[in-house]
mmCIF file of C-alpha atoms and ligand atoms in Angstrom:
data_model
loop_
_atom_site.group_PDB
_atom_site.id
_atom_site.type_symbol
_atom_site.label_atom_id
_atom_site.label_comp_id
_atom_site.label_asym_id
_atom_site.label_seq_id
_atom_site.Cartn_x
_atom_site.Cartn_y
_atom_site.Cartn_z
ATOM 1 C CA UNK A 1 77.876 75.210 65.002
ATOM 2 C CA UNK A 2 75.888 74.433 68.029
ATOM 3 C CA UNK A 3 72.379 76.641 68.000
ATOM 4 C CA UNK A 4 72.424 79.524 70.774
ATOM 5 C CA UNK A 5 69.641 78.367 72.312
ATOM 6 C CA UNK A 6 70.721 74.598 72.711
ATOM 7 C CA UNK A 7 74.122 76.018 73.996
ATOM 8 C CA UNK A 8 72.665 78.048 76.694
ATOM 9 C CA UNK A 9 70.619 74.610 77.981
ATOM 10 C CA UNK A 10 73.070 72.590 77.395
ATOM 11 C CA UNK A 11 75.152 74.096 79.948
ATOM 12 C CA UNK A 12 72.538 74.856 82.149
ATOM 13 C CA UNK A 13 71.936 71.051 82.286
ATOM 14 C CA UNK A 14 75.921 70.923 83.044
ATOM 15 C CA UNK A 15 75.304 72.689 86.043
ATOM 16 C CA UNK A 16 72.239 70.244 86.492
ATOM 17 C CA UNK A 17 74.164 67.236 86.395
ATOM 18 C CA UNK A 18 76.941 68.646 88.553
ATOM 19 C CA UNK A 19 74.699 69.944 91.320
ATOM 20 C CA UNK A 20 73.261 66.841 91.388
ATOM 21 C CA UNK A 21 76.770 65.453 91.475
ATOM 22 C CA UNK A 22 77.337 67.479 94.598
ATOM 23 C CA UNK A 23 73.654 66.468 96.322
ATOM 24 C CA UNK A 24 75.286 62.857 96.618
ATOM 25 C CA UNK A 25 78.498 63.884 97.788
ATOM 26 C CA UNK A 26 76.548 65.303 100.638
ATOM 27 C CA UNK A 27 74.045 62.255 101.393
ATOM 28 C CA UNK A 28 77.535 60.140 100.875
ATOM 29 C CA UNK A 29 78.602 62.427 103.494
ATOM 30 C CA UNK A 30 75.510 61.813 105.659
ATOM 31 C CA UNK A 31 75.808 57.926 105.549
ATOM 32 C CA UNK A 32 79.332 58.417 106.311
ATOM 33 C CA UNK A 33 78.764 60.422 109.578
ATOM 34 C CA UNK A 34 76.111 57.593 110.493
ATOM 35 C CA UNK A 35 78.270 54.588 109.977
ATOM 36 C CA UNK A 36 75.963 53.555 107.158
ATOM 37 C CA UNK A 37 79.565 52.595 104.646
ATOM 38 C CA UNK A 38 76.885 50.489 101.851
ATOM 39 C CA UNK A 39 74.270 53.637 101.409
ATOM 40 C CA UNK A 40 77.494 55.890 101.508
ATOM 41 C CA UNK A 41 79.146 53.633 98.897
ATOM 42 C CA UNK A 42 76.248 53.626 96.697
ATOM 43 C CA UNK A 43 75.408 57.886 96.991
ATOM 44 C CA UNK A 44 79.503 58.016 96.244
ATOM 45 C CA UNK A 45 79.071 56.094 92.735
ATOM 46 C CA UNK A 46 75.939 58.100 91.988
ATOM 47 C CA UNK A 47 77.731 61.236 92.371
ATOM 48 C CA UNK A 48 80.788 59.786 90.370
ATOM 49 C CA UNK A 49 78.112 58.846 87.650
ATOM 50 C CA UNK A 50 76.353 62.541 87.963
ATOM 51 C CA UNK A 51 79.950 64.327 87.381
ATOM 52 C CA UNK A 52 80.379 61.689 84.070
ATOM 53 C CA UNK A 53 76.637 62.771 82.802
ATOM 54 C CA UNK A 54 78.318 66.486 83.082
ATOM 55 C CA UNK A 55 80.970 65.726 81.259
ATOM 56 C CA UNK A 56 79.335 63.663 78.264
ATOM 57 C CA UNK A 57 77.262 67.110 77.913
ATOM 58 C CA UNK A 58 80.854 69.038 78.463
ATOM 59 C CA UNK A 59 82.243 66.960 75.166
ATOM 60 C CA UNK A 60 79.135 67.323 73.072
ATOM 61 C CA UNK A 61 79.175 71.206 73.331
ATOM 62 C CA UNK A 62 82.438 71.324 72.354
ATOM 63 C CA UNK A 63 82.356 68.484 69.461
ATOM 64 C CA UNK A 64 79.390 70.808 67.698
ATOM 65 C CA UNK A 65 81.566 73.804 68.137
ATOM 66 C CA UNK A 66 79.933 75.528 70.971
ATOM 67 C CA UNK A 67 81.364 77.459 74.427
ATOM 68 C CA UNK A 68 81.096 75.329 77.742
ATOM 69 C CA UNK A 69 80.535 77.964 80.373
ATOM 70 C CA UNK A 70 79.931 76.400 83.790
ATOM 71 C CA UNK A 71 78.496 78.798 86.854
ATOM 72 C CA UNK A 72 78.234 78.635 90.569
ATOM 73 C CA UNK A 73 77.190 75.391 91.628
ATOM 74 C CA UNK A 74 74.294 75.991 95.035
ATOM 75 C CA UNK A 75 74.871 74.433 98.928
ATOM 76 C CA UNK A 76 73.481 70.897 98.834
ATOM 77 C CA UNK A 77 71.164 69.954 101.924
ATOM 78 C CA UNK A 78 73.072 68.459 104.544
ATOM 79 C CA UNK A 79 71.387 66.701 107.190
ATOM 80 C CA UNK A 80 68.052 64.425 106.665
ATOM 81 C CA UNK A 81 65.805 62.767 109.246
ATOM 82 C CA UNK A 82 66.048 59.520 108.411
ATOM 83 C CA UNK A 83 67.487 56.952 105.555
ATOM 84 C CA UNK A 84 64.094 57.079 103.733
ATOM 85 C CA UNK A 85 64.421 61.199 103.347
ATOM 86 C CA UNK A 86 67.206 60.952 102.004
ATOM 87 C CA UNK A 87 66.005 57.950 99.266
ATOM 88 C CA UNK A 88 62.589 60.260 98.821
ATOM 89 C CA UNK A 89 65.049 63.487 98.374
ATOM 90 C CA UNK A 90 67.184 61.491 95.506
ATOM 91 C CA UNK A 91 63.755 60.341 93.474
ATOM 92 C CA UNK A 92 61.943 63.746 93.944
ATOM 93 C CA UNK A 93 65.893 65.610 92.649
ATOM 94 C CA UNK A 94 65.690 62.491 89.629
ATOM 95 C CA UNK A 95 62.241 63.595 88.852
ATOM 96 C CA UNK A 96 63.060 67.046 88.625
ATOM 97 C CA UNK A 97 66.314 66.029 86.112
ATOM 98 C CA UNK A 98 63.993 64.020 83.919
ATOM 99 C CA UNK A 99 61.897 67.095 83.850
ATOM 100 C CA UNK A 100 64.888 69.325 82.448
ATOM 101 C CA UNK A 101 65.919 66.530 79.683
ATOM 102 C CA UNK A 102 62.658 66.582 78.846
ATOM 103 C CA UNK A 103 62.475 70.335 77.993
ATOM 104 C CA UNK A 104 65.801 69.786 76.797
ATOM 105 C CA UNK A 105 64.494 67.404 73.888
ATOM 106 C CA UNK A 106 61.774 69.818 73.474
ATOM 107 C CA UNK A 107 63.967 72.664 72.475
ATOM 108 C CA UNK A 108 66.148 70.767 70.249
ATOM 109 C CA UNK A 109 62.994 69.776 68.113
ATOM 110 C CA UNK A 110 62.037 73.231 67.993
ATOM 111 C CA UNK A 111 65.344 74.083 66.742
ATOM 112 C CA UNK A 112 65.055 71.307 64.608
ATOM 113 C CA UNK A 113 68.519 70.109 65.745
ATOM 114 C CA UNK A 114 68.622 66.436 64.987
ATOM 115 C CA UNK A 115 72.088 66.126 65.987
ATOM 116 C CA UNK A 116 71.461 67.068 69.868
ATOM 117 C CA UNK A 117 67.655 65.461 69.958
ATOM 118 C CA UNK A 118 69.669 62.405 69.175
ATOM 119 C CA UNK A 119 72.208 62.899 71.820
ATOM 120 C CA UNK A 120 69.773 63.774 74.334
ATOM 121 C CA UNK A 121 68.065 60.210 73.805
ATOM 122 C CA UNK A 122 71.143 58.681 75.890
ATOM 123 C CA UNK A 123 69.612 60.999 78.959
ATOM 124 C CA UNK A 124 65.594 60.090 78.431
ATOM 125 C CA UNK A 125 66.599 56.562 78.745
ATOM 126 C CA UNK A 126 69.184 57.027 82.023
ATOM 127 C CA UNK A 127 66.391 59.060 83.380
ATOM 128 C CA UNK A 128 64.062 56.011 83.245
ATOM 129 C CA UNK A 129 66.753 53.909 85.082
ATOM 130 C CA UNK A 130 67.649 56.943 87.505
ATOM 131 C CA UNK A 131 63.942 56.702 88.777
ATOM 132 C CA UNK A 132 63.566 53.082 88.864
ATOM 133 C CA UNK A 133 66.703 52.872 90.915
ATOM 134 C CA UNK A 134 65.169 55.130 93.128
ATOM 135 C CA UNK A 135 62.308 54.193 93.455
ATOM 136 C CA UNK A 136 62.933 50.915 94.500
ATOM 137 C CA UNK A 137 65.322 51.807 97.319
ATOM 138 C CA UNK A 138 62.298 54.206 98.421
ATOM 139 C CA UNK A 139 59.871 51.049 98.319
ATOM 140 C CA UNK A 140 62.390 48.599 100.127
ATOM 141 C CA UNK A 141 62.652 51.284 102.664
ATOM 142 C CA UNK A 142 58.611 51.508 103.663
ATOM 143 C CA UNK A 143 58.981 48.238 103.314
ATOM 144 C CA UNK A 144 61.558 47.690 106.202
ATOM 145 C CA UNK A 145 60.079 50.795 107.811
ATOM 146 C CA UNK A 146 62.281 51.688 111.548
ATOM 147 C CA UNK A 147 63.588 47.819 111.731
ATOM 148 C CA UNK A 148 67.221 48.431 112.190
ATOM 149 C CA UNK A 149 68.081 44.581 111.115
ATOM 150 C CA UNK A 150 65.815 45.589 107.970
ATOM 151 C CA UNK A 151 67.844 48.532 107.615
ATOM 152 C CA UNK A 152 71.559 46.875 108.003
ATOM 153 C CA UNK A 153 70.808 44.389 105.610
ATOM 154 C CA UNK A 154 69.808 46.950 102.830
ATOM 155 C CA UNK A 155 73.243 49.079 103.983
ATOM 156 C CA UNK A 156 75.204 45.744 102.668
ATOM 157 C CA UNK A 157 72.714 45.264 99.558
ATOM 158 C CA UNK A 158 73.369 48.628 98.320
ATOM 159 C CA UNK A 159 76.789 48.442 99.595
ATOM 160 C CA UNK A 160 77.212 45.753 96.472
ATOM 161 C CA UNK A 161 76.940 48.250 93.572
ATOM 162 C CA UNK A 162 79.517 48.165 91.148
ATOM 163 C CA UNK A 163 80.714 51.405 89.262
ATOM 164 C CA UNK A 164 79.253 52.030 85.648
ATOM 165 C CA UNK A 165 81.894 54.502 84.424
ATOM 166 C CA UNK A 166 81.259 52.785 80.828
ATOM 167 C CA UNK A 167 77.453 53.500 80.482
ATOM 168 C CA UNK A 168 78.498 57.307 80.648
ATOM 169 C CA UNK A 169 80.697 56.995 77.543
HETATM 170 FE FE1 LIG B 1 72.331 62.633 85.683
HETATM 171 FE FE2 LIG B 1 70.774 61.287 87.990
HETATM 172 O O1 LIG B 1 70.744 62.308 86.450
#
Protein backbone atom coordinates (compact mmCIF):
# COMPACT_ATOMS: atom_id res chain seq x y z
CA UNK A 1 0.00 0.00 0.00
CA UNK A 2 1.04 3.45 -0.87
CA UNK A 3 1.79 5.59 2.60
CA UNK A 4 -1.02 8.37 3.26
CA UNK A 5 1.21 10.91 3.27
CA UNK A 6 3.06 10.08 -0.11
CA UNK A 7 -0.52 9.63 -1.61
CA UNK A 8 -1.72 12.98 -0.68
CA UNK A 9 1.71 14.56 -2.53
CA UNK A 10 1.69 12.48 -5.00
CA UNK A 11 -1.43 13.79 -6.31
CA UNK A 12 -0.84 17.12 -5.38
CA UNK A 13 2.21 16.93 -7.74
CA UNK A 14 -0.52 15.48 -10.38
CA UNK A 15 -2.16 18.61 -10.23
CA UNK A 16 1.45 20.18 -10.44
CA UNK A 17 2.34 18.61 -13.53
CA UNK A 18 -1.05 19.22 -15.10
CA UNK A 19 -1.24 22.91 -14.28
CA UNK A 20 1.88 23.21 -15.66
CA UNK A 21 0.53 21.25 -18.59
CA UNK A 22 -2.10 23.91 -18.97
CA UNK A 23 0.56 27.10 -18.45
CA UNK A 24 1.96 25.92 -21.98
CA UNK A 25 -1.18 25.41 -23.59
CA UNK A 26 -1.67 29.04 -22.88
CA UNK A 27 1.92 30.48 -23.96
CA UNK A 28 1.27 27.90 -27.10
CA UNK A 29 -1.75 29.92 -27.34
CA UNK A 30 0.14 33.23 -27.08
CA UNK A 31 2.71 32.36 -29.87
CA UNK A 32 -0.15 31.26 -31.83
CA UNK A 33 -2.06 34.62 -31.68
CA UNK A 34 1.43 36.31 -32.60
CA UNK A 35 2.27 34.27 -35.62
CA UNK A 36 5.27 32.93 -33.73
CA UNK A 37 4.26 28.80 -35.19
CA UNK A 38 8.25 27.49 -33.85
CA UNK A 39 7.86 28.98 -30.03
CA UNK A 40 4.13 27.76 -30.30
CA UNK A 41 5.34 24.35 -31.54
CA UNK A 42 7.83 24.00 -28.91
CA UNK A 43 5.29 25.37 -25.65
CA UNK A 44 2.72 22.64 -27.46
CA UNK A 45 5.30 19.61 -26.90
CA UNK A 46 6.13 20.92 -23.44
CA UNK A 47 2.64 20.82 -22.44
CA UNK A 48 2.20 17.33 -24.18
CA UNK A 49 5.34 16.27 -22.08
CA UNK A 50 3.80 18.04 -18.71
CA UNK A 51 0.34 15.98 -19.18
CA UNK A 52 2.81 12.55 -19.68
CA UNK A 53 4.83 13.59 -16.28
CA UNK A 54 1.03 13.56 -14.77
CA UNK A 55 0.32 10.53 -15.90
CA UNK A 56 3.65 8.53 -15.01
CA UNK A 57 2.67 9.86 -11.33
CA UNK A 58 -1.20 8.78 -12.23
CA UNK A 59 0.24 4.95 -12.88
CA UNK A 60 2.58 4.86 -9.93
CA UNK A 61 -0.25 5.68 -7.40
CA UNK A 62 -2.21 3.19 -8.65
CA UNK A 63 0.62 0.35 -9.20
CA UNK A 64 1.39 0.77 -5.14
CA UNK A 65 -2.26 0.50 -4.48
CA UNK A 66 -3.17 4.01 -3.72
CA UNK A 67 -6.40 6.48 -4.81
CA UNK A 68 -5.60 9.06 -7.69
CA UNK A 69 -7.80 11.99 -6.80
CA UNK A 70 -7.21 14.92 -9.16
CA UNK A 71 -8.79 18.63 -8.16
CA UNK A 72 -9.49 21.86 -9.88
CA UNK A 73 -6.80 22.77 -12.04
CA UNK A 74 -6.24 27.22 -11.64
CA UNK A 75 -6.56 29.95 -14.86
CA UNK A 76 -3.12 30.01 -16.49
CA UNK A 77 -1.76 33.66 -17.32
CA UNK A 78 -2.66 34.63 -20.63
CA UNK A 79 -1.02 37.44 -22.16
CA UNK A 80 2.91 38.36 -21.65
CA UNK A 81 4.87 41.42 -22.77
CA UNK A 82 7.22 40.07 -24.75
CA UNK A 83 8.86 36.51 -25.97
CA UNK A 84 11.48 36.75 -23.16
CA UNK A 85 8.46 36.93 -20.31
CA UNK A 86 7.17 34.32 -21.38
CA UNK A 87 10.81 32.15 -21.50
CA UNK A 88 11.53 33.92 -17.82
CA UNK A 89 7.76 32.79 -16.74
CA UNK A 90 8.54 28.95 -17.94
CA UNK A 91 12.14 28.83 -15.89
CA UNK A 92 10.80 30.71 -12.77
CA UNK A 93 7.24 27.88 -13.04
CA UNK A 94 10.38 24.95 -13.66
CA UNK A 95 12.07 26.26 -10.63
CA UNK A 96 9.16 26.20 -8.60
CA UNK A 97 8.42 22.24 -9.91
CA UNK A 98 11.94 21.27 -8.98
CA UNK A 99 11.16 22.79 -5.68
CA UNK A 100 8.00 20.43 -5.13
CA UNK A 101 10.04 17.12 -6.32
CA UNK A 102 12.37 18.11 -4.09
CA UNK A 103 10.06 18.09 -1.00
CA UNK A 104 8.59 15.28 -2.65
CA UNK A 105 11.91 13.13 -2.20
CA UNK A 106 12.10 14.58 1.15
CA UNK A 107 8.92 13.06 2.38
CA UNK A 108 9.42 9.76 0.92
CA UNK A 109 12.76 9.43 2.98
CA UNK A 110 10.98 10.38 5.94
CA UNK A 111 8.55 7.76 5.30
CA UNK A 112 11.27 5.67 4.55
CA UNK A 113 9.54 4.64 1.28
CA UNK A 114 12.27 3.35 -0.95
CA UNK A 115 9.95 2.35 -3.54
CA UNK A 116 8.65 6.09 -4.37
CA UNK A 117 12.26 7.88 -3.43
CA UNK A 118 13.31 5.68 -6.28
CA UNK A 119 10.59 6.67 -8.58
CA UNK A 120 10.89 10.19 -7.82
CA UNK A 121 14.67 10.05 -9.09
CA UNK A 122 13.17 9.96 -12.82
CA UNK A 123 11.72 13.71 -11.82
CA UNK A 124 15.14 15.20 -9.99
CA UNK A 125 16.89 14.37 -13.12
CA UNK A 126 13.99 15.86 -15.77
CA UNK A 127 14.02 18.78 -13.47
CA UNK A 128 17.73 19.38 -14.22
CA UNK A 129 16.96 19.19 -18.02
CA UNK A 130 13.58 21.25 -17.56
CA UNK A 131 15.84 24.20 -16.29
CA UNK A 132 18.62 23.88 -18.62
CA UNK A 133 16.17 23.95 -21.45
CA UNK A 134 14.99 26.97 -20.10
CA UNK A 135 17.44 28.57 -19.32
CA UNK A 136 19.06 28.60 -22.42
CA UNK A 137 16.11 29.88 -24.45
CA UNK A 138 16.11 32.75 -21.65
CA UNK A 139 19.95 33.41 -22.44
CA UNK A 140 19.55 33.23 -26.37
CA UNK A 141 16.80 35.66 -25.85
CA UNK A 142 19.03 38.63 -23.95
CA UNK A 143 21.18 37.62 -26.24
CA UNK A 144 19.11 38.62 -29.40
CA UNK A 145 17.46 41.24 -27.20
CA UNK A 146 14.38 43.39 -29.56
CA UNK A 147 16.21 42.24 -33.03
CA UNK A 148 13.27 40.85 -34.82
CA UNK A 149 15.71 38.88 -37.44
CA UNK A 150 17.33 37.57 -34.02
CA UNK A 151 14.02 36.70 -32.94
CA UNK A 152 12.65 34.83 -36.31
CA UNK A 153 15.54 32.81 -36.48
CA UNK A 154 15.13 31.40 -32.86
CA UNK A 155 11.06 30.94 -33.82
CA UNK A 156 12.48 28.28 -36.58
CA UNK A 157 15.29 26.88 -34.08
CA UNK A 158 12.81 26.04 -31.54
CA UNK A 159 10.36 25.32 -34.15
CA UNK A 160 12.82 22.04 -34.76
CA UNK A 161 12.01 20.14 -31.53
CA UNK A 162 11.03 16.76 -31.86
CA UNK A 163 8.46 15.08 -29.40
CA UNK A 164 9.94 12.90 -26.46
CA UNK A 165 6.79 10.90 -25.63
CA UNK A 166 9.38 7.93 -24.78
CA UNK A 167 11.47 9.72 -22.02
CA UNK A 168 8.05 9.94 -20.05
CA UNK A 169 7.66 6.14 -20.02
FE1 LIG B 1 6.98 18.22 -15.36
FE2 LIG B 1 8.34 20.75 -16.52
O1 LIG B 1 8.05 19.63 -15.07
Amino acid sequence: MLNKKLEVGLNKQINEELYSSYIYLSMCAYFESKNLSGFAKWMRMQSQEEYLHANKLYDYVIQKGGRVALTQIGTPKAEWKSVLEVFEDTLAHEKFISKCIDELVNLAHEEKDHATTNFLQWYVSEQVEEEANATKIVDDLKMVGENNYGIFMLDRELGQRKAEAADAE
